[in-house]
Amino acid sequence: MTQLNTPYPATAYLTGFLRAHAGDLGVAVTQADASLGLFLRLFSTPRVAAMAEELERRARVARHAATMPPSIAHFLTHAQRYAATVEPVVRFLQGRDPSLSLRIVGREYLPEGPRFAPLAAPGSDDPLAWAFGTLGTTDQARYLASLYVDDLADVWRDGIDPQFELARYGEKLAASAATFDALAAALDAEPTLVDAALEELTLELVTKHQPDVVGMSAPFPGNVYGAFRMARTLRTAAPAAKLVLGGGWVNTELRSLREPRVFDYFDYVVLDDGERPLLNLLARLGGRSASLVRTYVRKDDAVVLENDATQHDYPQRDTGIPTYDGLQLGDYVSVMEMLNPMHRLWSDGRWNKITLAHGCYWKKCSFCDVSLDYIGRYDKPSTDIVLERIRALIAETGQSGFHLVDEAAPPAGMRDLAKRLIAEQLSITWWGNIRFEKTFTAELCRLLAAAGCVAVSGGLEVASDRLLRLMRKGVTVEQVARVTRAFTDAGIMVHAYLMYGFPSETVQDTVDALERVRQLFAAGCIQSAYWHRFSATAHSPIGLHPEHYGITLRPPAKITFAHNDVAFDDPVGTDHDFLGGGLRKALYNYMLGLGLEEDVRIWFDASPARARRSRGRGIARSAPVPATTVPRDLVARYLA
Ligand code: SF4
């Protein structure tokens, strides 16, 4: 499972590349999105009815309906209505049946489960209910239908398969899993209804495509269990097919792979950009003499990395034009998980995905995987090539929305692109990830807006100049304030990635960071943000040189499988778990425009119960959260 509203770009890139370069090998290439396929299967009338039958059977056996999770109890009470409404709701979220919005907003059509609780009471003064009332009918219906989908996903998870979530499946089995044991046990366990649906889907794909080689992309840990499950089915259904695993999770976490059991499922595991490794592998499998590139194989029960270092990756100018051919673009489902307009971009609407460049031009941030190829190797094709890809994708999909999925889009490349879009009167809507560089002046922001840029996201991280220096982010809070304000003034929405729990971060640092974020919201510099908890990763400068950041890594487990997050001790000992709750609560309200004048201490629960919990975990700090030391007009002064 990845996202429901748009295809993940990896297969579109690889399909375009292989069609351009593998033709003389006699290879025909097609692609399918098993993530969307699984969702559509589970959210269908027959599957929802089968789930109800299974849960009712279990309830009869257990005779303890009263102790069921609320999600299941509600579902069983309204199972027939769920089965009758699920397909119309999915069609509505696919944009195929807009008229259903009027029935949905009437609030009698959908069974409304626990996810609707904040909206339940008419006249409720919950901020969500208040913001909801300001939406138009279609958006209200989309939001309600999304809550309905979330309710059903909760039932799949709570009742049928605890590993299942809408955007990840079996994530914990793969994320930084030092050994293969837990994943192997899950793969050998009795299949759930979700597993059965995935098996059925895999068999249909095999019958339809009769593949000789199947490449699977696992961009995140939440795709890995599904990929292995599919591989297991393929081993039986298409025993002659060669199976290849790659993707972002592999590139990040399988760099120390030693586990031969992985090759019971896959014949090859490829690292980093897939273009060159796949092309050479296909040539080899086609009987040509070709060396393998960054490809793990099993030899005599040992894992060996074959890598012909004389073979170079294809430069970005030669990787061809991505294609969505083969994917059912009309089937993607737009959900509205957040009312915030910037946040909605990630889950609402289908976006063509392109990059201005491979890797990051900055590649210095100490928490980032800068030693890995996908960040560390910067390669920018010309604007001509980017435009050619944009035109081709519009012609193929009929859609002109583009998400720039760069690690950090280069400002000069954005300027060039904007000028060309305007000069050639090519009308597109686009947004993407950037660094909050000084280069983004008011003039450049206006140019980008005129060329169709509607939103940017970028890292402000801890919002503390001391910590921004330590993380080598290359920006200051003052700079971020001015740049983000320039974007907002130009009509471009801004989302800030925030971080807490960085090495040496104190309670005072966190409270002061929240105060700066509060002021940025209040001054209209940013409209949306998200706090990520810092984690030290094996391939970042912090993971490689923890002593420079005052932390000590805990002795690693014996790693034969996945390796990414590394546990560490920070002598400062701040209770980041506790602070994280307050930070999230504050942001939730700020994004709705609420609580912006309040003292930031109100978001932290300083109750005696919390103090007891802190002491119980051996954390010394149980004193009330301190007042901020940041002047209340700091951001106003920066902007002046
Ligand atoms: S965090 Fe972003 S800006 Fe920093 S090195 Fe990584 S990709 Fe580049």
PDB file of C-alpha atoms in Angstrom, residues 80-327:
ATOM      1  CA  GLN A  80     -25.470  -4.609   5.095  1.00  0.00           C
ATOM      2  CA  ARG A  81     -25.373  -0.864   4.650  1.00  0.00           C
ATOM      3  CA  TYR A  82     -21.585  -0.950   4.383  1.00  0.00           C
ATOM      4  CA  ALA A  83     -21.741  -3.658   1.724  1.00  0.00           C
ATOM      5  CA  ALA A  84     -24.377  -1.684  -0.200  1.00  0.00           C
ATOM      6  CA  THR A  85     -22.616   1.677  -0.038  1.00  0.00           C
ATOM      7  CA  VAL A  86     -18.933   0.789  -0.438  1.00  0.00           C
ATOM      8  CA  GLU A  87     -18.840   0.621  -4.232  1.00  0.00           C
ATOM      9  CA  PRO A  88     -20.871   3.827  -4.789  1.00  0.00           C
ATOM     10  CA  VAL A  89     -18.566   5.620  -2.326  1.00  0.00           C
ATOM     11  CA  VAL A  90     -15.423   4.411  -4.106  1.00  0.00           C
ATOM     12  CA  ARG A  91     -16.906   5.510  -7.446  1.00  0.00           C
ATOM     13  CA  PHE A  92     -17.637   8.909  -5.949  1.00  0.00           C
ATOM     14  CA  LEU A  93     -14.061   9.235  -4.648  1.00  0.00           C
ATOM     15  CA  GLN A  94     -12.817   8.262  -8.106  1.00  0.00           C
ATOM     16  CA  GLY A  95     -14.716  11.271  -9.438  1.00  0.00           C
ATOM     17  CA  ARG A  96     -17.114   9.067 -11.403  1.00  0.00           C
ATOM     18  CA  ASP A  97     -20.355   9.859  -9.642  1.00  0.00           C
ATOM     19  CA  PRO A  98     -20.409  13.476  -8.423  1.00  0.00           C
ATOM     20  CA  SER A  99     -24.169  13.509  -7.887  1.00  0.00           C
ATOM     21  CA  LEU A 100     -23.767  11.210  -4.890  1.00  0.00           C
ATOM     22  CA  SER A 101     -22.379  14.174  -2.944  1.00  0.00           C
ATOM     23  CA  LEU A 102     -25.883  15.449  -2.213  1.00  0.00           C
ATOM     24  CA  ARG A 103     -26.897  12.171  -0.599  1.00  0.00           C
ATOM     25  CA  ILE A 104     -23.666  11.933   1.364  1.00  0.00           C
ATOM     26  CA  VAL A 105     -23.941  15.428   2.859  1.00  0.00           C
ATOM     27  CA  GLY A 106     -27.526  14.649   3.889  1.00  0.00           C
ATOM     28  CA  ARG A 107     -25.861  12.477   6.571  1.00  0.00           C
ATOM     29  CA  GLU A 108     -28.451   9.676   6.241  1.00  0.00           C
ATOM     30  CA  TYR A 109     -26.835   7.694   3.446  1.00  0.00           C
ATOM     31  CA  LEU A 110     -23.544   6.510   4.968  1.00  0.00           C
ATOM     32  CA  PRO A 111     -23.252   4.484   8.134  1.00  0.00           C
ATOM     33  CA  GLU A 112     -21.178   6.827  10.289  1.00  0.00           C
ATOM     34  CA  GLY A 113     -18.737   4.999  12.553  1.00  0.00           C
ATOM     35  CA  PRO A 114     -16.197   6.085  15.169  1.00  0.00           C
ATOM     36  CA  ARG A 115     -14.189   8.250  12.742  1.00  0.00           C
ATOM     37  CA  PHE A 116     -17.179  10.589  12.468  1.00  0.00           C
ATOM     38  CA  ALA A 117     -17.196  11.277  16.208  1.00  0.00           C
ATOM     39  CA  PRO A 118     -15.788  14.835  16.018  1.00  0.00           C
ATOM     40  CA  LEU A 119     -18.589  15.768  13.601  1.00  0.00           C
ATOM     41  CA  ALA A 120     -21.310  13.887  15.413  1.00  0.00           C
ATOM     42  CA  ALA A 121     -22.925  16.480  17.594  1.00  0.00           C
ATOM     43  CA  PRO A 122     -24.857  19.143  15.690  1.00  0.00           C
ATOM     44  CA  GLY A 123     -23.657  22.523  16.902  1.00  0.00           C
ATOM     45  CA  SER A 124     -20.500  20.921  18.286  1.00  0.00           C
ATOM     46  CA  ASP A 125     -17.789  23.457  19.033  1.00  0.00           C
ATOM     47  CA  ASP A 126     -15.049  21.023  18.044  1.00  0.00           C
ATOM     48  CA  PRO A 127     -12.672  22.883  15.698  1.00  0.00           C
ATOM     49  CA  LEU A 128     -13.044  20.166  13.069  1.00  0.00           C
ATOM     50  CA  ALA A 129     -16.817  20.559  13.000  1.00  0.00           C
ATOM     51  CA  TRP A 130     -16.387  24.298  12.757  1.00  0.00           C
ATOM     52  CA  ALA A 131     -13.958  24.127   9.820  1.00  0.00           C
ATOM     53  CA  PHE A 132     -16.074  21.471   8.117  1.00  0.00           C
ATOM     54  CA  GLY A 133     -19.021  23.840   7.969  1.00  0.00           C
ATOM     55  CA  THR A 134     -17.052  26.218   5.736  1.00  0.00           C
ATOM     56  CA  LEU A 135     -16.596  23.683   2.905  1.00  0.00           C
ATOM     57  CA  GLY A 136     -18.683  23.426  -0.264  1.00  0.00           C
ATOM     58  CA  THR A 137     -20.983  20.438  -0.831  1.00  0.00           C
ATOM     59  CA  THR A 138     -18.581  18.354  -2.936  1.00  0.00           C
ATOM     60  CA  ASP A 139     -15.707  18.813  -0.505  1.00  0.00           C
ATOM     61  CA  GLN A 140     -17.941  18.081   2.476  1.00  0.00           C
ATOM     62  CA  ALA A 141     -19.060  14.870   0.779  1.00  0.00           C
ATOM     63  CA  ARG A 142     -15.459  13.971  -0.071  1.00  0.00           C
ATOM     64  CA  TYR A 143     -14.443  14.493   3.518  1.00  0.00           C
ATOM     65  CA  LEU A 144     -17.331  12.394   4.860  1.00  0.00           C
ATOM     66  CA  ALA A 145     -16.645   9.646   2.320  1.00  0.00           C
ATOM     67  CA  SER A 146     -12.989   9.655   3.397  1.00  0.00           C
ATOM     68  CA  LEU A 147     -14.010   9.186   7.035  1.00  0.00           C
ATOM     69  CA  TYR A 148     -16.173   6.272   5.888  1.00  0.00           C
ATOM     70  CA  VAL A 149     -13.186   4.712   4.091  1.00  0.00           C
ATOM     71  CA  ASP A 150     -11.083   5.206   7.239  1.00  0.00           C
ATOM     72  CA  ASP A 151     -13.768   3.487   9.330  1.00  0.00           C
ATOM     73  CA  LEU A 152     -13.751   0.495   6.989  1.00  0.00           C
ATOM     74  CA  ALA A 153      -9.939   0.383   6.952  1.00  0.00           C
ATOM     75  CA  ASP A 154     -10.053   0.273  10.768  1.00  0.00           C
ATOM     76  CA  VAL A 155     -12.340  -2.761  10.564  1.00  0.00           C
ATOM     77  CA  TRP A 156      -9.976  -4.514   8.157  1.00  0.00           C
ATOM     78  CA  ARG A 157      -7.141  -3.828  10.593  1.00  0.00           C
ATOM     79  CA  ASP A 158      -8.898  -4.440  13.921  1.00  0.00           C
ATOM     80  CA  GLY A 159     -10.911  -7.429  12.771  1.00  0.00           C
ATOM     81  CA  ILE A 160      -9.082  -9.191   9.954  1.00  0.00           C
ATOM     82  CA  ASP A 161      -5.430  -8.293   9.611  1.00  0.00           C
ATOM     83  CA  PRO A 162      -3.576  -6.216  12.223  1.00  0.00           C
ATOM     84  CA  GLN A 163      -0.873  -5.432   9.649  1.00  0.00           C
ATOM     85  CA  PHE A 164      -3.261  -3.649   7.289  1.00  0.00           C
ATOM     86  CA  GLU A 165      -3.452   0.111   6.854  1.00  0.00           C
ATOM     87  CA  LEU A 166      -4.493   2.223   3.888  1.00  0.00           C
ATOM     88  CA  ALA A 167      -1.018   3.605   3.236  1.00  0.00           C
ATOM     89  CA  ARG A 168       1.131   0.763   4.575  1.00  0.00           C
ATOM     90  CA  TYR A 169       0.852  -2.969   4.971  1.00  0.00           C
ATOM     91  CA  GLY A 170       3.022  -4.958   7.363  1.00  0.00           C
ATOM     92  CA  GLU A 171       5.339  -1.974   7.798  1.00  0.00           C
ATOM     93  CA  LYS A 172       6.799  -3.096  11.121  1.00  0.00           C
ATOM     94  CA  LEU A 173       7.878  -6.422   9.616  1.00  0.00           C
ATOM     95  CA  ALA A 174      10.310  -4.620   7.322  1.00  0.00           C
ATOM     96  CA  ALA A 175      11.289  -1.229   8.783  1.00  0.00           C
ATOM     97  CA  SER A 176      14.820  -1.564  10.186  1.00  0.00           C
ATOM     98  CA  ALA A 177      14.175  -5.301  10.754  1.00  0.00           C
ATOM     99  CA  ALA A 178      17.646  -6.645  11.588  1.00  0.00           C
ATOM    100  CA  THR A 179      16.603 -10.203  10.755  1.00  0.00           C
ATOM    101  CA  PHE A 180      14.183 -11.787   8.312  1.00  0.00           C
ATOM    102  CA  ASP A 181      12.537 -13.903  11.023  1.00  0.00           C
ATOM    103  CA  ALA A 182       9.398 -11.848  11.708  1.00  0.00           C
ATOM    104  CA  LEU A 183       8.672 -11.364   8.009  1.00  0.00           C
ATOM    105  CA  ALA A 184       9.267 -15.066   7.331  1.00  0.00           C
ATOM    106  CA  ALA A 185       6.885 -16.047  10.147  1.00  0.00           C
ATOM    107  CA  ALA A 186       4.183 -13.697   8.817  1.00  0.00           C
ATOM    108  CA  LEU A 187       4.601 -15.089   5.309  1.00  0.00           C
ATOM    109  CA  ASP A 188       4.219 -18.636   6.620  1.00  0.00           C
ATOM    110  CA  ALA A 189       1.191 -17.820   8.767  1.00  0.00           C
ATOM    111  CA  GLU A 190      -2.393 -18.695   7.811  1.00  0.00           C
ATOM    112  CA  PRO A 191      -3.447 -16.211   5.091  1.00  0.00           C
ATOM    113  CA  THR A 192      -5.939 -13.554   6.151  1.00  0.00           C
ATOM    114  CA  LEU A 193      -8.733 -12.284   3.904  1.00  0.00           C
ATOM    115  CA  VAL A 194      -6.360  -9.479   2.886  1.00  0.00           C
ATOM    116  CA  ASP A 195      -3.675 -11.994   1.921  1.00  0.00           C
ATOM    117  CA  ALA A 196      -6.265 -13.983  -0.026  1.00  0.00           C
ATOM    118  CA  ALA A 197      -7.294 -10.861  -1.963  1.00  0.00           C
ATOM    119  CA  LEU A 198      -3.660 -10.127  -2.784  1.00  0.00           C
ATOM    120  CA  GLU A 199      -3.125 -13.692  -3.952  1.00  0.00           C
ATOM    121  CA  GLU A 200      -6.165 -13.505  -6.214  1.00  0.00           C
ATOM    122  CA  LEU A 201      -4.933 -10.219  -7.649  1.00  0.00           C
ATOM    123  CA  THR A 202      -1.466 -11.679  -8.295  1.00  0.00           C
ATOM    124  CA  LEU A 203      -2.934 -14.671 -10.092  1.00  0.00           C
ATOM    125  CA  GLU A 204      -5.002 -12.393 -12.309  1.00  0.00           C
ATOM    126  CA  LEU A 205      -1.916 -10.353 -13.203  1.00  0.00           C
ATOM    127  CA  VAL A 206       0.006 -13.522 -14.090  1.00  0.00           C
ATOM    128  CA  THR A 207      -2.799 -14.789 -16.284  1.00  0.00           C
ATOM    129  CA  LYS A 208      -3.130 -11.457 -18.020  1.00  0.00           C
ATOM    130  CA  HIS A 209       0.562 -10.730 -18.643  1.00  0.00           C
ATOM    131  CA  GLN A 210       2.279 -14.161 -18.673  1.00  0.00           C
ATOM    132  CA  PRO A 211       5.534 -12.539 -17.534  1.00  0.00           C
ATOM    133  CA  ASP A 212       9.058 -13.862 -18.030  1.00  0.00           C
ATOM    134  CA  VAL A 213      10.441 -11.349 -15.551  1.00  0.00           C
ATOM    135  CA  VAL A 214       8.588  -9.526 -12.790  1.00  0.00           C
ATOM    136  CA  GLY A 215      10.178  -6.459 -11.192  1.00  0.00           C
ATOM    137  CA  MET A 216       8.607  -5.160  -8.008  1.00  0.00           C
ATOM    138  CA  SER A 217       9.277  -1.753  -6.558  1.00  0.00           C
ATOM    139  CA  ALA A 218       9.042  -1.440  -2.777  1.00  0.00           C
ATOM    140  CA  PRO A 219       9.511   2.261  -2.081  1.00  0.00           C
ATOM    141  CA  PHE A 220       8.646   2.048   1.636  1.00  0.00           C
ATOM    142  CA  PRO A 221       8.699  -0.554   4.426  1.00  0.00           C
ATOM    143  CA  GLY A 222       4.892  -0.709   4.143  1.00  0.00           C
ATOM    144  CA  ASN A 223       5.203  -2.292   0.673  1.00  0.00           C
ATOM    145  CA  VAL A 224       7.582  -5.092   1.559  1.00  0.00           C
ATOM    146  CA  TYR A 225       5.285  -7.690   3.098  1.00  0.00           C
ATOM    147  CA  GLY A 226       2.923  -7.333   0.116  1.00  0.00           C
ATOM    148  CA  ALA A 227       5.793  -7.706  -2.354  1.00  0.00           C
ATOM    149  CA  PHE A 228       7.005 -10.906  -0.665  1.00  0.00           C
ATOM    150  CA  ARG A 229       3.440 -12.268  -0.513  1.00  0.00           C
ATOM    151  CA  MET A 230       3.042 -11.651  -4.231  1.00  0.00           C
ATOM    152  CA  ALA A 231       6.434 -13.249  -4.898  1.00  0.00           C
ATOM    153  CA  ARG A 232       5.357 -16.323  -2.983  1.00  0.00           C
ATOM    154  CA  THR A 233       2.259 -16.662  -5.159  1.00  0.00           C
ATOM    155  CA  LEU A 234       4.292 -16.056  -8.316  1.00  0.00           C
ATOM    156  CA  ARG A 235       6.737 -18.823  -7.420  1.00  0.00           C
ATOM    157  CA  THR A 236       3.877 -21.301  -7.741  1.00  0.00           C
ATOM    158  CA  ALA A 237       1.829 -19.667 -10.481  1.00  0.00           C
ATOM    159  CA  ALA A 238       4.724 -18.724 -12.775  1.00  0.00           C
ATOM    160  CA  PRO A 239       7.658 -20.881 -11.665  1.00  0.00           C
ATOM    161  CA  ALA A 240       9.779 -20.009 -14.698  1.00  0.00           C
ATOM    162  CA  ALA A 241       9.477 -16.244 -14.166  1.00  0.00           C
ATOM    163  CA  LYS A 242      12.486 -14.436 -12.725  1.00  0.00           C
ATOM    164  CA  LEU A 243      11.572 -12.159  -9.847  1.00  0.00           C
ATOM    165  CA  VAL A 244      13.424  -8.925  -9.078  1.00  0.00           C
ATOM    166  CA  LEU A 245      13.016  -6.642  -6.060  1.00  0.00           C
ATOM    167  CA  GLY A 246      14.100  -2.992  -5.966  1.00  0.00           C
ATOM    168  CA  GLY A 247      12.837   0.428  -4.861  1.00  0.00           C
ATOM    169  CA  GLY A 248      13.470   3.023  -2.186  1.00  0.00           C
ATOM    170  CA  TRP A 249      13.252   0.653   0.794  1.00  0.00           C
ATOM    171  CA  VAL A 250      15.769  -1.704  -0.794  1.00  0.00           C
ATOM    172  CA  ASN A 251      18.093   1.185  -1.663  1.00  0.00           C
ATOM    173  CA  THR A 252      18.027   2.456   1.899  1.00  0.00           C
ATOM    174  CA  GLU A 253      17.662  -0.605   4.095  1.00  0.00           C
ATOM    175  CA  LEU A 254      19.133  -3.606   2.272  1.00  0.00           C
ATOM    176  CA  ARG A 255      22.679  -2.358   1.852  1.00  0.00           C
ATOM    177  CA  SER A 256      24.009  -4.988   4.255  1.00  0.00           C
ATOM    178  CA  LEU A 257      21.820  -7.855   3.021  1.00  0.00           C
ATOM    179  CA  ARG A 258      23.145 -11.254   4.139  1.00  0.00           C
ATOM    180  CA  GLU A 259      19.926 -13.262   4.384  1.00  0.00           C
ATOM    181  CA  PRO A 260      19.773 -16.090   1.825  1.00  0.00           C
ATOM    182  CA  ARG A 261      16.067 -16.802   2.558  1.00  0.00           C
ATOM    183  CA  VAL A 262      15.181 -13.583   0.670  1.00  0.00           C
ATOM    184  CA  PHE A 263      16.140 -15.492  -2.474  1.00  0.00           C
ATOM    185  CA  ASP A 264      13.482 -18.108  -1.844  1.00  0.00           C
ATOM    186  CA  TYR A 265      11.174 -15.320  -2.977  1.00  0.00           C
ATOM    187  CA  PHE A 266      13.238 -13.169  -5.345  1.00  0.00           C
ATOM    188  CA  ASP A 267      15.989 -14.185  -7.759  1.00  0.00           C
ATOM    189  CA  TYR A 268      17.591 -10.760  -7.813  1.00  0.00           C
ATOM    190  CA  VAL A 269      17.612  -7.713  -5.550  1.00  0.00           C
ATOM    191  CA  VAL A 270      18.831  -4.505  -7.193  1.00  0.00           C
ATOM    192  CA  LEU A 271      20.134  -1.351  -5.512  1.00  0.00           C
ATOM    193  CA  ASP A 272      19.691   2.330  -6.403  1.00  0.00           C
ATOM    194  CA  ASP A 273      18.402   3.570  -9.768  1.00  0.00           C
ATOM    195  CA  GLY A 274      16.871   0.582 -11.498  1.00  0.00           C
ATOM    196  CA  GLU A 275      17.535   1.596 -15.099  1.00  0.00           C
ATOM    197  CA  ARG A 276      21.031   0.210 -15.608  1.00  0.00           C
ATOM    198  CA  PRO A 277      20.710  -2.882 -13.357  1.00  0.00           C
ATOM    199  CA  LEU A 278      17.438  -3.943 -15.011  1.00  0.00           C
ATOM    200  CA  LEU A 279      18.679  -3.386 -18.543  1.00  0.00           C
ATOM    201  CA  ASN A 280      21.807  -5.461 -17.945  1.00  0.00           C
ATOM    202  CA  LEU A 281      19.823  -8.140 -16.161  1.00  0.00           C
ATOM    203  CA  LEU A 282      17.338  -8.392 -19.041  1.00  0.00           C
ATOM    204  CA  ALA A 283      20.234  -8.663 -21.496  1.00  0.00           C
ATOM    205  CA  ARG A 284      21.778 -11.447 -19.401  1.00  0.00           C
ATOM    206  CA  LEU A 285      18.460 -13.298 -19.094  1.00  0.00           C
ATOM    207  CA  GLY A 286      18.004 -12.897 -22.863  1.00  0.00           C
ATOM    208  CA  GLY A 287      21.200 -14.871 -23.394  1.00  0.00           C
ATOM    209  CA  ARG A 288      23.603 -11.998 -24.052  1.00  0.00           C
ATOM    210  CA  SER A 289      26.886 -11.609 -22.317  1.00  0.00           C
ATOM    211  CA  ALA A 290      26.187  -8.770 -19.909  1.00  0.00           C
ATOM    212  CA  SER A 291      27.570  -8.033 -16.466  1.00  0.00           C
ATOM    213  CA  LEU A 292      25.303  -7.349 -13.509  1.00  0.00           C
ATOM    214  CA  VAL A 293      25.237  -3.970 -11.817  1.00  0.00           C
ATOM    215  CA  ARG A 294      24.415  -3.493  -8.086  1.00  0.00           C
ATOM    216  CA  THR A 295      22.547  -6.778  -8.083  1.00  0.00           C
ATOM    217  CA  TYR A 296      22.405  -9.208  -5.160  1.00  0.00           C
ATOM    218  CA  VAL A 297      22.206 -12.893  -6.030  1.00  0.00           C
ATOM    219  CA  ARG A 298      22.391 -16.098  -3.988  1.00  0.00           C
ATOM    220  CA  LYS A 299      25.393 -18.312  -4.621  1.00  0.00           C
ATOM    221  CA  ASP A 300      25.956 -21.486  -2.613  1.00  0.00           C
ATOM    222  CA  ASP A 301      23.598 -20.226   0.078  1.00  0.00           C
ATOM    223  CA  ALA A 302      25.532 -16.971   0.453  1.00  0.00           C
ATOM    224  CA  VAL A 303      24.378 -13.534  -0.657  1.00  0.00           C
ATOM    225  CA  VAL A 304      26.727 -11.925  -3.178  1.00  0.00           C
ATOM    226  CA  LEU A 305      26.575  -8.395  -4.582  1.00  0.00           C
ATOM    227  CA  GLU A 306      27.537  -8.446  -8.249  1.00  0.00           C
ATOM    228  CA  ASN A 307      28.575  -5.016  -9.407  1.00  0.00           C
ATOM    229  CA  ASP A 308      30.451  -4.196 -12.570  1.00  0.00           C
ATOM    230  CA  ALA A 309      31.774  -0.755 -11.636  1.00  0.00           C
ATOM    231  CA  THR A 310      32.720   0.012 -15.245  1.00  0.00           C
ATOM    232  CA  GLN A 311      29.025   0.217 -16.137  1.00  0.00           C
ATOM    233  CA  HIS A 312      27.649   3.690 -15.556  1.00  0.00           C
ATOM    234  CA  ASP A 313      24.159   4.797 -14.706  1.00  0.00           C
ATOM    235  CA  TYR A 314      22.210   6.433 -17.473  1.00  0.00           C
ATOM    236  CA  PRO A 315      22.365  10.231 -17.166  1.00  0.00           C
ATOM    237  CA  GLN A 316      18.996  11.869 -16.576  1.00  0.00           C
ATOM    238  CA  ARG A 317      18.949  13.281 -20.096  1.00  0.00           C
ATOM    239  CA  ASP A 318      18.857   9.712 -21.450  1.00  0.00           C
ATOM    240  CA  THR A 319      16.379   8.005 -19.149  1.00  0.00           C
ATOM    241  CA  GLY A 320      13.490   8.540 -21.565  1.00  0.00           C
ATOM    242  CA  ILE A 321       9.969   9.745 -20.964  1.00  0.00           C
ATOM    243  CA  PRO A 322       7.970   8.296 -18.066  1.00  0.00           C
ATOM    244  CA  THR A 323       4.745   6.622 -19.097  1.00  0.00           C
ATOM    245  CA  TYR A 324       1.614   5.688 -17.180  1.00  0.00           C
ATOM    246  CA  ASP A 325       0.522   3.377 -19.971  1.00  0.00           C
ATOM    247  CA  GLY A 326      -0.991   0.244 -18.435  1.00  0.00           C
ATOM    248  CA  LEU A 327      -2.156   1.930 -15.233  1.00  0.00           C
TER     249      LEU A 327
END
